[in-house]
Short mmCIF file of C-alpha atoms in Angstrom, two decimals:
data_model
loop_
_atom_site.label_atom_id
_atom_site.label_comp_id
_atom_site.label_asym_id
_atom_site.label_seq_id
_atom_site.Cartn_x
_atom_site.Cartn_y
_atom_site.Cartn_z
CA UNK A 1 47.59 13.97 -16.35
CA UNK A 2 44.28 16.23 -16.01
CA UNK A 3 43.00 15.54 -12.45
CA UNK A 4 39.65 17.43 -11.02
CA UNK A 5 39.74 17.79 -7.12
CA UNK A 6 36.54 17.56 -4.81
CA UNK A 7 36.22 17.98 -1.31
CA UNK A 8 36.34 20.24 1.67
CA UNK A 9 39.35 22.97 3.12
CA UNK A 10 41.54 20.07 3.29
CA UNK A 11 41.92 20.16 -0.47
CA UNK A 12 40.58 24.25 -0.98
CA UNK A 13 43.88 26.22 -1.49
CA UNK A 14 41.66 28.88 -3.05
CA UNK A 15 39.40 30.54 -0.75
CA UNK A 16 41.29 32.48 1.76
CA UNK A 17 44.15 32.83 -0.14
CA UNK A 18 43.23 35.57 -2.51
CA UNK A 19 44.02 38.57 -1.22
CA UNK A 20 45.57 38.02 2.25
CA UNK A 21 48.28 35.16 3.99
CA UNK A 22 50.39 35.35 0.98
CA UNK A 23 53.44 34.90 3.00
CA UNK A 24 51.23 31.15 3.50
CA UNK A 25 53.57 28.89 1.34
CA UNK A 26 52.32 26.34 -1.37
CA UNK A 27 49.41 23.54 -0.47
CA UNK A 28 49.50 20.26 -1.44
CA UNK A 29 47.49 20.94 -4.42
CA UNK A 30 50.00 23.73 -5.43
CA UNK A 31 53.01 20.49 -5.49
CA UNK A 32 50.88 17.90 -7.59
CA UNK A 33 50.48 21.28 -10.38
CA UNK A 34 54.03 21.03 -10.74
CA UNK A 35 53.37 17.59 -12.43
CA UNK A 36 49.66 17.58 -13.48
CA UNK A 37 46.58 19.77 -15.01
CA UNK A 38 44.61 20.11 -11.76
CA UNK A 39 40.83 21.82 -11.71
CA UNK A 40 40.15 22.44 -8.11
CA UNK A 41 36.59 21.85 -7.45
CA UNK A 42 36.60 21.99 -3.46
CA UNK A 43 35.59 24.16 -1.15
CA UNK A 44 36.15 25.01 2.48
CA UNK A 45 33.74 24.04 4.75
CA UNK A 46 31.35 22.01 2.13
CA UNK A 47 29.71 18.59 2.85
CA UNK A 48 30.23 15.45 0.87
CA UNK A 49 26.74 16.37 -0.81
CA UNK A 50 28.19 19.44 -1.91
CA UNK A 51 30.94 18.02 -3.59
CA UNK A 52 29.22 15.08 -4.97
CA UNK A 53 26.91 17.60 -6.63
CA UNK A 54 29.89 18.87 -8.11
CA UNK A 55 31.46 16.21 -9.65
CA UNK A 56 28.44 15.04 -11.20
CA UNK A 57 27.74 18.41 -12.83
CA UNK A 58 31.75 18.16 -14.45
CA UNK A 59 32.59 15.87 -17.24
CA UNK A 60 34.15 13.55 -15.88
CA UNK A 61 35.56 11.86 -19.45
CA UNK A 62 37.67 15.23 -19.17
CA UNK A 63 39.67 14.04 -16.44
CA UNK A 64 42.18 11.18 -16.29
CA UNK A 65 41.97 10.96 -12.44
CA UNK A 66 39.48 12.13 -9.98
CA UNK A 67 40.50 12.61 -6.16
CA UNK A 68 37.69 12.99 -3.71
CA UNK A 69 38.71 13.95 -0.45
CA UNK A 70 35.54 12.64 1.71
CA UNK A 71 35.02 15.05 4.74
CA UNK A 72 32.78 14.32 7.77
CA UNK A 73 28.85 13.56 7.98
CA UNK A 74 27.88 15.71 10.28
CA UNK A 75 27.67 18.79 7.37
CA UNK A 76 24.70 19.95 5.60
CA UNK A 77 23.89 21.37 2.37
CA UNK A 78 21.23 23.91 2.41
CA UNK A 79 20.25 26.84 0.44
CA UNK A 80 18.76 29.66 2.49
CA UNK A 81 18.83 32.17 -0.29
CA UNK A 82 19.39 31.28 -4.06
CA UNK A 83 21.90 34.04 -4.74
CA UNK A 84 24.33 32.91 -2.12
CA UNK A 85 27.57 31.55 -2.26
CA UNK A 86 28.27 28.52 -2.24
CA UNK A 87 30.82 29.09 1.16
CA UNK A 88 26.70 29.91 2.87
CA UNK A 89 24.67 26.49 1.58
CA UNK A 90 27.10 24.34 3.55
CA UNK A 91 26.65 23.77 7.04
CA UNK A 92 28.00 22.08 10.32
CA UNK A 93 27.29 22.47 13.95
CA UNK A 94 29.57 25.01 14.86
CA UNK A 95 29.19 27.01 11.39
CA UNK A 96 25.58 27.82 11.77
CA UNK A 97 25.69 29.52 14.81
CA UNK A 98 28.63 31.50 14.30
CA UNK A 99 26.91 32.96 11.31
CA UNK A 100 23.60 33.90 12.54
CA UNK A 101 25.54 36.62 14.15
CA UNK A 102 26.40 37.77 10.36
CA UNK A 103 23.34 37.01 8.63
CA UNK A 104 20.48 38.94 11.42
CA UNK A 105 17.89 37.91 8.85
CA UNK A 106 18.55 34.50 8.70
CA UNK A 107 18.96 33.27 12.15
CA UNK A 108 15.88 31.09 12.38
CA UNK A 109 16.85 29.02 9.53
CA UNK A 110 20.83 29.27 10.75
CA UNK A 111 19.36 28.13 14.32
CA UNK A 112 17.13 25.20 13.06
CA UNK A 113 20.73 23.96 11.14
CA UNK A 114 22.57 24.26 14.10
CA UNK A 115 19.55 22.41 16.58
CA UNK A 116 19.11 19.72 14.17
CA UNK A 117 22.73 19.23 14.61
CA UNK A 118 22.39 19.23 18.37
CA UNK A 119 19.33 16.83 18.89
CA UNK A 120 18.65 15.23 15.94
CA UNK A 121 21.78 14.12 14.17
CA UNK A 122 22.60 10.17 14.18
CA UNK A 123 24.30 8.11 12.50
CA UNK A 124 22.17 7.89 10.14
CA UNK A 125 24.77 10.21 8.36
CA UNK A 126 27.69 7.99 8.72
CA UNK A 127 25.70 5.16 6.33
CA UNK A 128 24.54 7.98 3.81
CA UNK A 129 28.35 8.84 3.68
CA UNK A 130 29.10 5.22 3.12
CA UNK A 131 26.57 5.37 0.22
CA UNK A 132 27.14 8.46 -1.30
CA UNK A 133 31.04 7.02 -1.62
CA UNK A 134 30.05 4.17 -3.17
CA UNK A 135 28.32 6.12 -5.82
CA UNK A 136 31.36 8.06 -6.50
CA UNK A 137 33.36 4.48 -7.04
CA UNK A 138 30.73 3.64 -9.27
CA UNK A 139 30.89 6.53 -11.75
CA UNK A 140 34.90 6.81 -11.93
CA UNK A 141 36.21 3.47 -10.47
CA UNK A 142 39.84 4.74 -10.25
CA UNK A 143 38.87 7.56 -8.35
CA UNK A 144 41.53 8.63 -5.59
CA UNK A 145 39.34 8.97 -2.05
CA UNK A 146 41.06 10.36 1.02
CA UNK A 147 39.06 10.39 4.04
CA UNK A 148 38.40 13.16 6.51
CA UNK A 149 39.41 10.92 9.44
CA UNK A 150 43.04 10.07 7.78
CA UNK A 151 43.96 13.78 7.44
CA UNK A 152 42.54 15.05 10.27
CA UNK A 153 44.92 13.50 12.21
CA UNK A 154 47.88 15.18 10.46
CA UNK A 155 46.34 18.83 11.12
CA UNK A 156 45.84 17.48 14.76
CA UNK A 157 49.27 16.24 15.43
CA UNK A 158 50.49 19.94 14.37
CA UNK A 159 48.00 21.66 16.80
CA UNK A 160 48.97 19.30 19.62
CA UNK A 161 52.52 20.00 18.64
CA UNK A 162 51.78 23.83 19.36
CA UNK A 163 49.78 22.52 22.63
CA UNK A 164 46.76 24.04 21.76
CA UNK A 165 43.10 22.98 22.54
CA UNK A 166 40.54 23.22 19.74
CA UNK A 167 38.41 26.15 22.06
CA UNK A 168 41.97 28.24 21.74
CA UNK A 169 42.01 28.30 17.95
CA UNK A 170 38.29 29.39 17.66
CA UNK A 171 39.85 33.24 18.68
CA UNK A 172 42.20 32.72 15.37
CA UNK A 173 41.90 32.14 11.81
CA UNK A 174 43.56 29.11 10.07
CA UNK A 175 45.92 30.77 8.00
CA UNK A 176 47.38 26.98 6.92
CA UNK A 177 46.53 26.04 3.28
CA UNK A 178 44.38 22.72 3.62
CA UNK A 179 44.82 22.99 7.60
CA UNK A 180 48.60 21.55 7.32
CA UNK A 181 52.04 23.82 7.39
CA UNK A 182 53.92 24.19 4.66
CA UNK A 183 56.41 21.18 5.48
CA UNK A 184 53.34 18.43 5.41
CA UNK A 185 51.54 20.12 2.67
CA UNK A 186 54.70 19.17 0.40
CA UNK A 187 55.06 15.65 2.42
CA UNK A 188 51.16 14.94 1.69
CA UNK A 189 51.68 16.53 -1.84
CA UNK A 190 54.63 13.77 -2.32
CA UNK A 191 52.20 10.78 -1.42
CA UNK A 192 49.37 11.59 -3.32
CA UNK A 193 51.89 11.80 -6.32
CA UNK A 194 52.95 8.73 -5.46
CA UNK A 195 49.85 7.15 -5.21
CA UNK A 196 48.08 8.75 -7.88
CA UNK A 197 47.64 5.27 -9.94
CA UNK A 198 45.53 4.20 -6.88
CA UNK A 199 42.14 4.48 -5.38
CA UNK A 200 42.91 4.87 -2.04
CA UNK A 201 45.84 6.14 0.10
CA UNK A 202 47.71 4.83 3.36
CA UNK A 203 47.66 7.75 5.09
CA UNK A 204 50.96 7.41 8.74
CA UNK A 205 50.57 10.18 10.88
CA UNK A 206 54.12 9.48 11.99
CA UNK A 207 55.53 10.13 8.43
CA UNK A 208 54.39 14.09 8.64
CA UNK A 209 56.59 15.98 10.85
CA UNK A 210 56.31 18.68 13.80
CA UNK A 211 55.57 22.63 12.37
CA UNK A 212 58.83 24.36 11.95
CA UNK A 213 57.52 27.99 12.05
CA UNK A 214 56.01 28.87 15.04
CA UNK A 215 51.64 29.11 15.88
CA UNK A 216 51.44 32.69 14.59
CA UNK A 217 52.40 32.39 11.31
CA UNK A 218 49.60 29.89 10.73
CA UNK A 219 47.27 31.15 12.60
CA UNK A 220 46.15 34.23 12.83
CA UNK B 1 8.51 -21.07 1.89
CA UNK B 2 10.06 -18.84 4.36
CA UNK B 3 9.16 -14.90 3.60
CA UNK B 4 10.39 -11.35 5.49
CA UNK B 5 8.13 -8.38 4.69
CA UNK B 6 9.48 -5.37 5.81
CA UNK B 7 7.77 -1.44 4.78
CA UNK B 8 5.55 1.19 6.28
CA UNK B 9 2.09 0.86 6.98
CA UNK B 10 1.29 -0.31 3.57
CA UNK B 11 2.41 -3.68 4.31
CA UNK B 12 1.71 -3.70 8.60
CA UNK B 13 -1.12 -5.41 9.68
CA UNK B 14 -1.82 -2.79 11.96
CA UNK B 15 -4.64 0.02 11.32
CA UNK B 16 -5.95 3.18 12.70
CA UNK B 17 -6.07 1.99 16.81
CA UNK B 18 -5.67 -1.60 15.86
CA UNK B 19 -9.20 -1.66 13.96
CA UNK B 20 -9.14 -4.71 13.31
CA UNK B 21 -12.13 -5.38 10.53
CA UNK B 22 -10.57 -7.62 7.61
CA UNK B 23 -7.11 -9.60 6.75
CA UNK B 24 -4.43 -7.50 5.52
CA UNK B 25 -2.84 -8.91 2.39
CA UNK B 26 0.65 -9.45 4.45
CA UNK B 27 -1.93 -11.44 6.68
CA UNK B 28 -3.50 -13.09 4.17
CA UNK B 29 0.16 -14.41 2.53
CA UNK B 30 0.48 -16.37 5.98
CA UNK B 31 -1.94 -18.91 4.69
CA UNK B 32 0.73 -20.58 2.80
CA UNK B 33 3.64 -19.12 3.74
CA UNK B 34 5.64 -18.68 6.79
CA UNK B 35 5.61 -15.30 6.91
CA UNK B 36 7.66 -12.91 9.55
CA UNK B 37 6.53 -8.92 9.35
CA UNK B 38 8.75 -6.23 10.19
CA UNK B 39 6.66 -3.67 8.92
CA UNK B 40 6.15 -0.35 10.94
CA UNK B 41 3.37 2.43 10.40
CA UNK B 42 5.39 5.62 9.39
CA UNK B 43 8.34 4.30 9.07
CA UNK B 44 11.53 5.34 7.32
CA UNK B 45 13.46 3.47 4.77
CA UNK B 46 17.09 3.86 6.71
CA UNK B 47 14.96 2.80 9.91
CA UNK B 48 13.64 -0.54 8.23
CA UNK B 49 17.07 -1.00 6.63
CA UNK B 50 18.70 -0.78 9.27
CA UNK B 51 16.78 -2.16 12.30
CA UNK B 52 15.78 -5.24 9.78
CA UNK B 53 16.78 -6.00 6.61
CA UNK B 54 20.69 -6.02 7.59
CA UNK B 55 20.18 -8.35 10.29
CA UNK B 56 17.86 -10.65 8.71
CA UNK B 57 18.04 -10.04 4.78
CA UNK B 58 20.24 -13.49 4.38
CA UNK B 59 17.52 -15.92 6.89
CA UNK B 60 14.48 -15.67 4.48
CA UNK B 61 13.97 -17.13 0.99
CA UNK B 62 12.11 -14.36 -0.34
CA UNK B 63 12.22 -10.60 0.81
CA UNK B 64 9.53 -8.69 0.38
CA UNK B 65 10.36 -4.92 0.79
CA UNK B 66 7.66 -2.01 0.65
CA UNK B 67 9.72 0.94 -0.10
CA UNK B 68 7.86 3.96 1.52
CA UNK B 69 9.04 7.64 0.33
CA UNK B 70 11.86 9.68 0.53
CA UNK B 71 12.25 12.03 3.63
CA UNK B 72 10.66 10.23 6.57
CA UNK B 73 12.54 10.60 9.22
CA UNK B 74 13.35 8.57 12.25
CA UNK B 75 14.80 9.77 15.78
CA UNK B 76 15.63 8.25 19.09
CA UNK B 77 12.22 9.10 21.34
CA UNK B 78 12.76 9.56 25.20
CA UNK B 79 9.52 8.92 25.93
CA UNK B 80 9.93 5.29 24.64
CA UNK B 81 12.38 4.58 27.44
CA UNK B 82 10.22 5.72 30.51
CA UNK B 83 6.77 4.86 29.71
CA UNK B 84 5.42 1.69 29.69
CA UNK B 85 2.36 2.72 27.27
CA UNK B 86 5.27 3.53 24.61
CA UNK B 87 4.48 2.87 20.78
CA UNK B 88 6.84 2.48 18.29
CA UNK B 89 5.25 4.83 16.04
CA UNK B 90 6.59 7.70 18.35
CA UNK B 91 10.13 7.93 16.19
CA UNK B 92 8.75 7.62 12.94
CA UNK B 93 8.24 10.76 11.03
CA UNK B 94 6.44 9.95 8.30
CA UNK B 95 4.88 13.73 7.37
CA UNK B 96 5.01 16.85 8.89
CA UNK B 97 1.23 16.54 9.86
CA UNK B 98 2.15 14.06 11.67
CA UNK B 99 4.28 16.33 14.63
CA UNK B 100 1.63 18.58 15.31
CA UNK B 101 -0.83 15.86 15.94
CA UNK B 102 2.00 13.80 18.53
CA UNK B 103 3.03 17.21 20.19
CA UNK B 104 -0.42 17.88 20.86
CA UNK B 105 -2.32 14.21 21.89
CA UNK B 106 0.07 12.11 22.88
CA UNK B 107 0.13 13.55 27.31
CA UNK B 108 2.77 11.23 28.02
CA UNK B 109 5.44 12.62 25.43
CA UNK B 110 8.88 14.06 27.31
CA UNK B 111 9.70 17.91 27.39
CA UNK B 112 12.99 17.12 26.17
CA UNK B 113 10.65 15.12 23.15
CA UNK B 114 8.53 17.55 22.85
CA UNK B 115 11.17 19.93 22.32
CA UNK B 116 12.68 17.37 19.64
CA UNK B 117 9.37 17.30 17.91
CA UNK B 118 9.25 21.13 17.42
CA UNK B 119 12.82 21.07 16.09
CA UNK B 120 11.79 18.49 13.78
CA UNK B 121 8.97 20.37 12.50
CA UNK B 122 11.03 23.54 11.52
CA UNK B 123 13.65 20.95 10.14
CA UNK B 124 11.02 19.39 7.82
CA UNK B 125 9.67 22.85 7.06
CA UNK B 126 12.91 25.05 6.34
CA UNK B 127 15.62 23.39 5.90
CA UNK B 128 14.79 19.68 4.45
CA UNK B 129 16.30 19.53 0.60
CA UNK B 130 13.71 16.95 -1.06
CA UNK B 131 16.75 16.48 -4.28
CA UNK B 132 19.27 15.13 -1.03
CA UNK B 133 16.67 12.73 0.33
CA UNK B 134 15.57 11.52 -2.93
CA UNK B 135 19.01 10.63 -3.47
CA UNK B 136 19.80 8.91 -0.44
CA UNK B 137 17.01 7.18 -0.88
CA UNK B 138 18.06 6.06 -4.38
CA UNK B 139 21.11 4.69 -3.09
CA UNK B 140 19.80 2.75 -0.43
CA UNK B 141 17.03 1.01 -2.68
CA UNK B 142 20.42 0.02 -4.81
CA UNK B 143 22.08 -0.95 -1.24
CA UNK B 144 18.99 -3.32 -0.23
CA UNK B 145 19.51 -4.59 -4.28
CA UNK B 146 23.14 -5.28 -3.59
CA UNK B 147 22.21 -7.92 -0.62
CA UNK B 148 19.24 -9.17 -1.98
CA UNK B 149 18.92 -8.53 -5.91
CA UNK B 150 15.98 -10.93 -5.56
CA UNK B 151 14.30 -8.71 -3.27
CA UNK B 152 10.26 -8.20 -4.34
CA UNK B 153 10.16 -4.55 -4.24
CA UNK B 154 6.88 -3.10 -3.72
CA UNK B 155 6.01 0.73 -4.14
CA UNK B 156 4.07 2.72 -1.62
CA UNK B 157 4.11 5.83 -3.12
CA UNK B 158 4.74 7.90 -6.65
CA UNK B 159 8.46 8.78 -5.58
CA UNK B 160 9.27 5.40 -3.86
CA UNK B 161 11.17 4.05 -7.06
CA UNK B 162 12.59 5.47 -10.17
CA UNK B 163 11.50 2.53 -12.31
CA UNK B 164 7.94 2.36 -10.99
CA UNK B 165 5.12 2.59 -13.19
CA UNK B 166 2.22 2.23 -10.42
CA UNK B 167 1.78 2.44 -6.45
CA UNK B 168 -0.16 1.55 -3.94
CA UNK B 169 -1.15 5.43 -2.82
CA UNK B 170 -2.93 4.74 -6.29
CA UNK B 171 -4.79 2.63 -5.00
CA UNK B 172 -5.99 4.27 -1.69
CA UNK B 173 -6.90 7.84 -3.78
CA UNK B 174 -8.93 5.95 -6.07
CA UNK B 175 -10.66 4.25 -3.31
CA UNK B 176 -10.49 8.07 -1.16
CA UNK B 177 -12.26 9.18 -4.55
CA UNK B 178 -15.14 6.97 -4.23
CA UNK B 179 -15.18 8.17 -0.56
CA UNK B 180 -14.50 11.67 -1.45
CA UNK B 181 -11.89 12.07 0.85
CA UNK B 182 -9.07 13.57 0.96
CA UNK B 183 -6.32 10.88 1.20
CA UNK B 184 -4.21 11.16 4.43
CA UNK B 185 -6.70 12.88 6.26
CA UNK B 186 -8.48 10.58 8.69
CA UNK B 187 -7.99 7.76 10.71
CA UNK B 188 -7.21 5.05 8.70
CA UNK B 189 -9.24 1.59 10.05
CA UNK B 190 -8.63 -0.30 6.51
CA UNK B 191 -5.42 -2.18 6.96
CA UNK B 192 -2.51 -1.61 4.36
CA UNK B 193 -5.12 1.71 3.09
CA UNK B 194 -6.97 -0.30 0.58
CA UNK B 195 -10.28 -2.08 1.44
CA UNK B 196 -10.73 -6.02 2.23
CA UNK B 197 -11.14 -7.19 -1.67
CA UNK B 198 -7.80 -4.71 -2.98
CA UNK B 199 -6.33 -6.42 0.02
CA UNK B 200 -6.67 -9.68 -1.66
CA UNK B 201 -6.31 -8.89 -4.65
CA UNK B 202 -2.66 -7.64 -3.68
CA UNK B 203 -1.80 -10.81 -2.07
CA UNK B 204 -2.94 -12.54 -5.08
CA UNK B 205 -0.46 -10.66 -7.06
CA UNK B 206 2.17 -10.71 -4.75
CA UNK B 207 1.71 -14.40 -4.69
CA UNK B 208 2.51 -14.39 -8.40
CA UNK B 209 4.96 -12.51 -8.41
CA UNK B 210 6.89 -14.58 -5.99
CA UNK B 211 6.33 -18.02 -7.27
CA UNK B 212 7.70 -16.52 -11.01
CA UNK B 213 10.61 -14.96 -8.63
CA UNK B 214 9.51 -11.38 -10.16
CA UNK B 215 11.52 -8.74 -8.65
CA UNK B 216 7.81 -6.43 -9.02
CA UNK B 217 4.32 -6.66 -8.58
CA UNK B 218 1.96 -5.69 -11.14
CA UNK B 219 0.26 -2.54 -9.41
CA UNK B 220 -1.43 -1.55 -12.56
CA UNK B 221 -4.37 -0.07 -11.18
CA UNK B 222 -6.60 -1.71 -13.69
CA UNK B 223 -6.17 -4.90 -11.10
CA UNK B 224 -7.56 -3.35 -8.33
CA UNK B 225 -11.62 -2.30 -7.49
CA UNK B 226 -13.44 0.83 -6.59
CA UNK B 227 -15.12 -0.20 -2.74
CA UNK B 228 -18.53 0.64 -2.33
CA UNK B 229 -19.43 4.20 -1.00
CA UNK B 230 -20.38 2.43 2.54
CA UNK B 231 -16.68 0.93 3.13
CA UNK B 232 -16.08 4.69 3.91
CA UNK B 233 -17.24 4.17 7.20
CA UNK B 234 -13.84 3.14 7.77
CA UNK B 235 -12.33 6.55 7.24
CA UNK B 236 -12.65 7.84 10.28
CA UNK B 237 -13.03 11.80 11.07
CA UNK B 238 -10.26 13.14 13.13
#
């Protein structure tokens, strides 16, 4: 089957695996290649506009089966400069800030990102998620969505597991491919394969299991 | 019959300080018709969507919707929960004229509004992507359609809908023309920005549309009639 993947760093296997964590085994997106033609479209730390931007600049007839993992609202898409990245025109709360200290030249736009976040953001962005789903559905119905709020909970149950806080990891990098260890990559892998036939996935926290290799191989 | 209009200023019955000097043609539908109106000056699409049409889109034979333009923007005001003189206007962003003129003559705004004004403003000015809200707003003119595919959709302005041909900003330039003003840039005392006579003449059409159960109104602006130079005593100087 050829399958194109959109979403955020729970589906990017790419980006910071390069030229460093190679010791990092496979993602879930590494397991379903085993079986499948896969184009990777996502990208760590990108907004569902992002993505949906992507898949409606693909051909989609090329593809057999789309899956869309959906991440959170409260991410922006915004182009400060035209030549950047793509990894710099997506924003969240937390991103923006941390960045003006990189980008000196850009730190009134990065701090406008970051205060809209603060005092203006609503949910408002929960209903434009809502919508911009639906318009996915509508241009490949069998589309395979996995939401943000299903997977999360995986990533969290390993963190918890390590009895860490979320302010403890900010001093680290997540050296996990698609936030998960190796183990529930290959269990997460296993259940999208099953359910690739479907458009949307039952998602049991208590199916993935507890990290086997200790914090500092993932995180680093 | 039993009607919901719901929009922006181009369907309230409410003008520049309540000037109150002629029937709007949402006023003049109440003839007839029992007619409930939601409408809000400045408002937002998600805000009308969302306060209104979800709660009520299923109690009215006929909707009526004006669909204002992408990127207005509505936010939760502090000052509306402290003072008593509070207008709902304050949380509807309609331009970004529009924050200057509340952070500077409106005394009883909040610092901590104040503060979300000038945040606003730099939003609107830096970092708002017109191609995102133009889509959003896309898809919720095809969420309204998916309740109500009766709904009478009415334009306000050139980007409201993809399939328009006309809009009622037409109307108010030509009108601005005769005036020679610049449209947006005064205190508006004609209700719904057209003068009394394009006022009826819009509830005559509206009227038409809903008894053939049209899902549009005919804005062509061939229906509509330049005012006379004096009606530009309504444009008032700010």
């Amino acid at each position: 089957m050829k399958i194109a993947i959109f979403g955020d760093s729970f589906a990017d296997d790419r980006i910071n695996w390069k030229d460093k964590w190679q010791d990092v085994g496979p993602s879930w997106v590494d397991y379903l290649r085993q079986y499948h033609n896969i184009d990777n479209f996502s990208l760590g730390g990108s907004c569902l506009y992002y993505s949906k931007k992507k898949f409606d600049s693909v051909d989609l007839n090329l593809y057999d089966k789309i899956i869309f993992m959906v991440t959170e609202s409260a991410r922006r898409y915004q182009v400060i400069k035209e030549d950047s990245p793509d990894e710099h025109k997506n924003w969240n709360w937390t991103s923006s800030m941390a960045r003006a200290g990189q980008f000196p030249n850009d730190k009134k736009y990065l701090e406008t990102i970051h205060n809209f976040f603060v005092y203006m953001h609503n949910e408002s962005d929960e209903y434009f998620r809502r919508l911009m789903i639906e318009d996915i559905r509508r241009k490949k119905s069998n589309t395979l969505i996995i939401d943000y709020d299903d997977i999360w909970k995986i990533s969290l149950k390993e963190i918890n597991y390590w009895k860490k806080r979320g302010y403890e990891l900010k001093k680290y990098e997540d050296a996990r491919k698609c936030h998960m260890t190796e183990e529930n990559n290959l269990i997460f892998g296993k259940l999208i394969q099953d359910s690739i036939e479907k458009i949307e996935v039952v998602i049991n926290v208590d199916h993935f299991v507890d990290p086997i290799k200790n914090f500092e191989h993932y995180f680093r | 019959m039993k009607i919901a209009i719901l929009g922006d200023s181009y369907s309230s019955s409410i003008a520049f300080q309540g000037a109150n000097h002629f029937k709007s043609w949402s006023e003049l539908l109440t003839r007839k018709y029992e007619v409930n109106n939601y409408s809000e000056n400045g408002s937002s699409l998600y805000y009308m969507k969302s306060m209104f049409f979800d709660k009520i889109y299923n109690e009215y034979e006929k909707i009526i919707f004006c669909i204002t333009a992408p990127g207005r923007i509505t936010f939760k005001v502090d000052t509306a929960e402290r003072n008593p003189e509070y207008v709902p206007w304050y949380r509807h962003i309609p331009t970004i004229w529009t924050i200057d003129a509340r952070i500077h003559q409106i005394k009883e705004l909040t610092d901590l509004d104040k503060k979300r004004y000038k945040i606003l403003y730099d939003y609107i000015l830096e970092i708002q992507d017109i191609e995102y809200e133009e889509y959003i707003h896309r898809m919720m003119v095809l969420d309204i359609l998916k309740k109500r595919p009766d709904a009478l959709l009415i334009p306000a302005f050139p980007t409201s809908l993809v399939d328009q041909v006309d809009c009622l900003e037409n109307v108010t330039k030509m009108e601005d023309a005769v005036f020679g003003k610049r449209t947006g840039f005064y205190g508006d005392e004609r209700k719904c920005h057209m003068s009394a006579k394009n006022n009826e003449i819009l509830a005559d059409l509206v009227e038409k549309a809903l008894l053939s159960d049209d899902v549009r109104v005919d804005l062509q602006l061939g229906n509509f009639v330049k005012p006379s130079p004096s009606e530009g005593v309504l444009l008032i100087d700010l």
